[in-house]
Amino acid sequence: MGSLFRSAEMTLCQLFLQSEAAYACVSELGELGLVQFRDLNPDVNAFQRKFVNEVRRCDEMERKLRYLEKEIKKDGIPMLDTGENPEAPQPREMIDLEATFEKLENELREVNQNAEALKRNFLELTELKQILRKTQVFFDEHEGGNPTESMTRALISDDNIARQGGLGPVQLGFPEKPSELEDYLPCFVAGVILRERIPAFERMLWRACRGNVFLRQAEIETPLEDPSTGDQVFKSVFIIFFQGDQLKTRVKKICEGFRATLYPCPEAPADRREMAMGVMTRIEDLNTVLGQTQDHRHRVLVAAAKNIKNWFVKVRKIKAIYHTLNLFNLDVTQKCLIAECWVPVLDLENIQLALRRGTERSGSSVPPILNKMETCEDPPTYNHTNKFTTAFQALIDSYGIASYREMNPAPYTIITFPFLFAVMFGDCGHGLLMALFAGWMVLKEKPLAAKKSDNEIWNIFFGGRYIILLMGVFSIYTGLIYNDMFSKSLNIFGSQWRVNNVTEEQAINMLDTHMLDPATKDFLGYPYVIGMDPVWQLAKNKIIFQNAYKMKISIILGVFHMLFGVALSLCNHRYFKNKVNIFCEFIPQVIFLTFLFLYMVSLMFMKWIMFFATLDLPGDEDGDFRRGPQCAPSILITFINMVLFKESKIVEGCDETMYPGQMFVQKFLVITALLCVPWMLLAKPIYIMRTRSQKAVHTQMQQATENGDAEQALANNTQAAAPHGATGGHDDNEEMSEIFIHQGIHTIEYVLGSVSHTASYLRLWALSLAHAQLSEVLWNMVLSKGLIIDDWRGGIVLYVIFSFWACLTVSILVLMEGLSAFLHTLRLHWVEFQSKFYSGLGHAFQPFSFELILDTASQGDAE
């Protein structure tokens, strides 16, 4: 847990691995997930690295597995996921895996090709069966004569002329010379076409053949399966009659253009019946063969589905290992691989054990060598987290990765974040709903995590389940403080008010509300045990009282929250041994914030302690009056007058100040706070400038002593830089003008930010009041309507209205208001709190971890 408060200490190491042991060692480090390797070949092309062929082999195996996975999903076969995490196979096992995948792919492709050919043949036979059936109906309409003669009569019949007369002149007919009759005997073609192409097909036939065709079509009722895509398509049977070979060629070209399939259709009924019987026999045989093919395909896919998850894990691990080995360098002997990596100092022993296990697995006799290296680079930031702290750390990292060894806000955010959220979301009922939902996710954590849903919104909720749980629990607590549950108060301990001027009927029916004044005899003089007295729910001045109460609470919480952030900056300065920032930044910042805003908070507490609403206090009359509400000063007006050096207006008979010497103390505090501004602005740059001058003098004196020219050294005493670490985090080569500008920006940001950030915490008051009012409006305008009807109909109405009220409560008050409060709380931490001590300029530790690689790959597959 130590690295949770501050990032783990990192070191750069050099790793020497024997070539035969490198694969096994990297595999063990990948299982451990605590090493971040550096690329030692940045100028080498990815296709020119040593293990590029192995990576390509892994890509090919992954392609084959994706093909198998697609076919398995296509058939709806469940893939067995035992949750096992198999180790990375040895390099020699790659050949067996490749052979297995090659065999499965070839077998599956062969089965698919055969099945597609069989389905295409089955489709053709089915279409031919439909043609023989549909055309038989048309031929039966002309029973009693030769089909050709019947078609001839049909082509020149009045009905046909009437049907096609609207499209153009009909030119069909017999020639004048009987010897030419054979050339004009009608021919016909039959086929199948997609149903949606029929209108365009018919128009094209009519225009291209100039009306010299006769088309009949009938829809096929059942959809047919396309063997190429597997989609269900609707088709229609057509038969076209025409005269002459010229039209025959033209008609066939049009059918080809519309991708219509033509089939032979005999003229004689006996031939058609014989063909139909043969088609039915072939269809039955094809059904048998297709069933056997599908059974074989199903058995192959079921066998693959049992192992495909483990195969994916193995292949991805092998690929990750070889990709990592490509980052290494080969020594001159070509027998040793050299790597550089960032590792946590506390985990060096675990890394050594992992390397030892890898060496033993490979059978190598030469142990690996791990040496620490000195470097001037900034190490990556690594914070140890668990399933509880991961979500809070993610909130901080979303703002910026902490600089190396910088104070980590995450452990403090675990408490402050849900608490500030609850201040804005204070409602026992809504907090209970939130806590129950989060508690269910926590209790069902393992089965829910195993489902690996690809719903992004659900993944966000599930990832932040512990944040939601704490927000709900804290909201229940603040709801008890506000005594607010679905806009109603709980009278657990009995009210301390007795409203004497209310009749019994008014009290029962709540026909009226009343102003509550603690100075009257209605108040018993003892506070409610915890939180607000429930009688405030019926008071006319409820909003006025809650406004003052919640606004002061917001300012108090905000000032202490900001002071805590400034105090954490001291931990950073002390850890980095930066005394300049302690004396030139931290001390004036604390003085400025304390002398102005913490003093204002102290005035609030003094006002609560010194002044009372009741007038019946022990002592003389003058004392009672001076401690009464008439003499209680306004803290806001007092603070404004304090900054402007003005005296407050005095009420006759009241004390001029809250305590003796108040005006002198306030002037002293304001003047001291104002003096802190130039202190923050100039002290650090001047100190750096003087330090650099002294360093320059010292350097020149040394050179003069060596060269015998001390006067020349004194003349050039401004040309050297200050020693590293004495400049408060600034580079020795940085221009002084830039240091002055940077310090000026930092000072202005802090001074103006202290004012704006204090006012920003008023959002705690505003959102809390808005949430309470929305809840009350929803109760009065929706749920109370269901309580009007008294008889049995009232139960039905209440059931319907309660359902509507519950939906609005969850969707608006819990989800939308909860999201709004969450975002405001996030802003308070990112801007108002973290800006006091957190720079967030680091880069994250990205270890070589199989767990992270597999999670990323699974998310990519889900998308």
XYZ file of C-alpha atoms in Angstrom, residues 67 71 74 107-117 227 293 297 301:
18
model
C -11.963 -18.021 -39.467
C -17.817 -20.366 -38.631
C -22.328 -18.728 -37.728
C -11.136 -29.569 -43.799
C -13.641 -26.861 -43.025
C -13.061 -25.063 -46.327
C -13.463 -28.326 -48.235
C -16.673 -29.100 -46.380
C -17.959 -25.582 -47.031
C -17.116 -25.791 -50.733
C -18.837 -29.160 -51.050
C -21.830 -27.897 -49.085
C -22.028 -24.801 -51.281
C -21.875 -26.905 -54.455
C -25.755 -20.861 -51.478
C -22.320 -32.921 -44.952
C -19.303 -29.829 -40.499
C -16.898 -27.144 -35.378
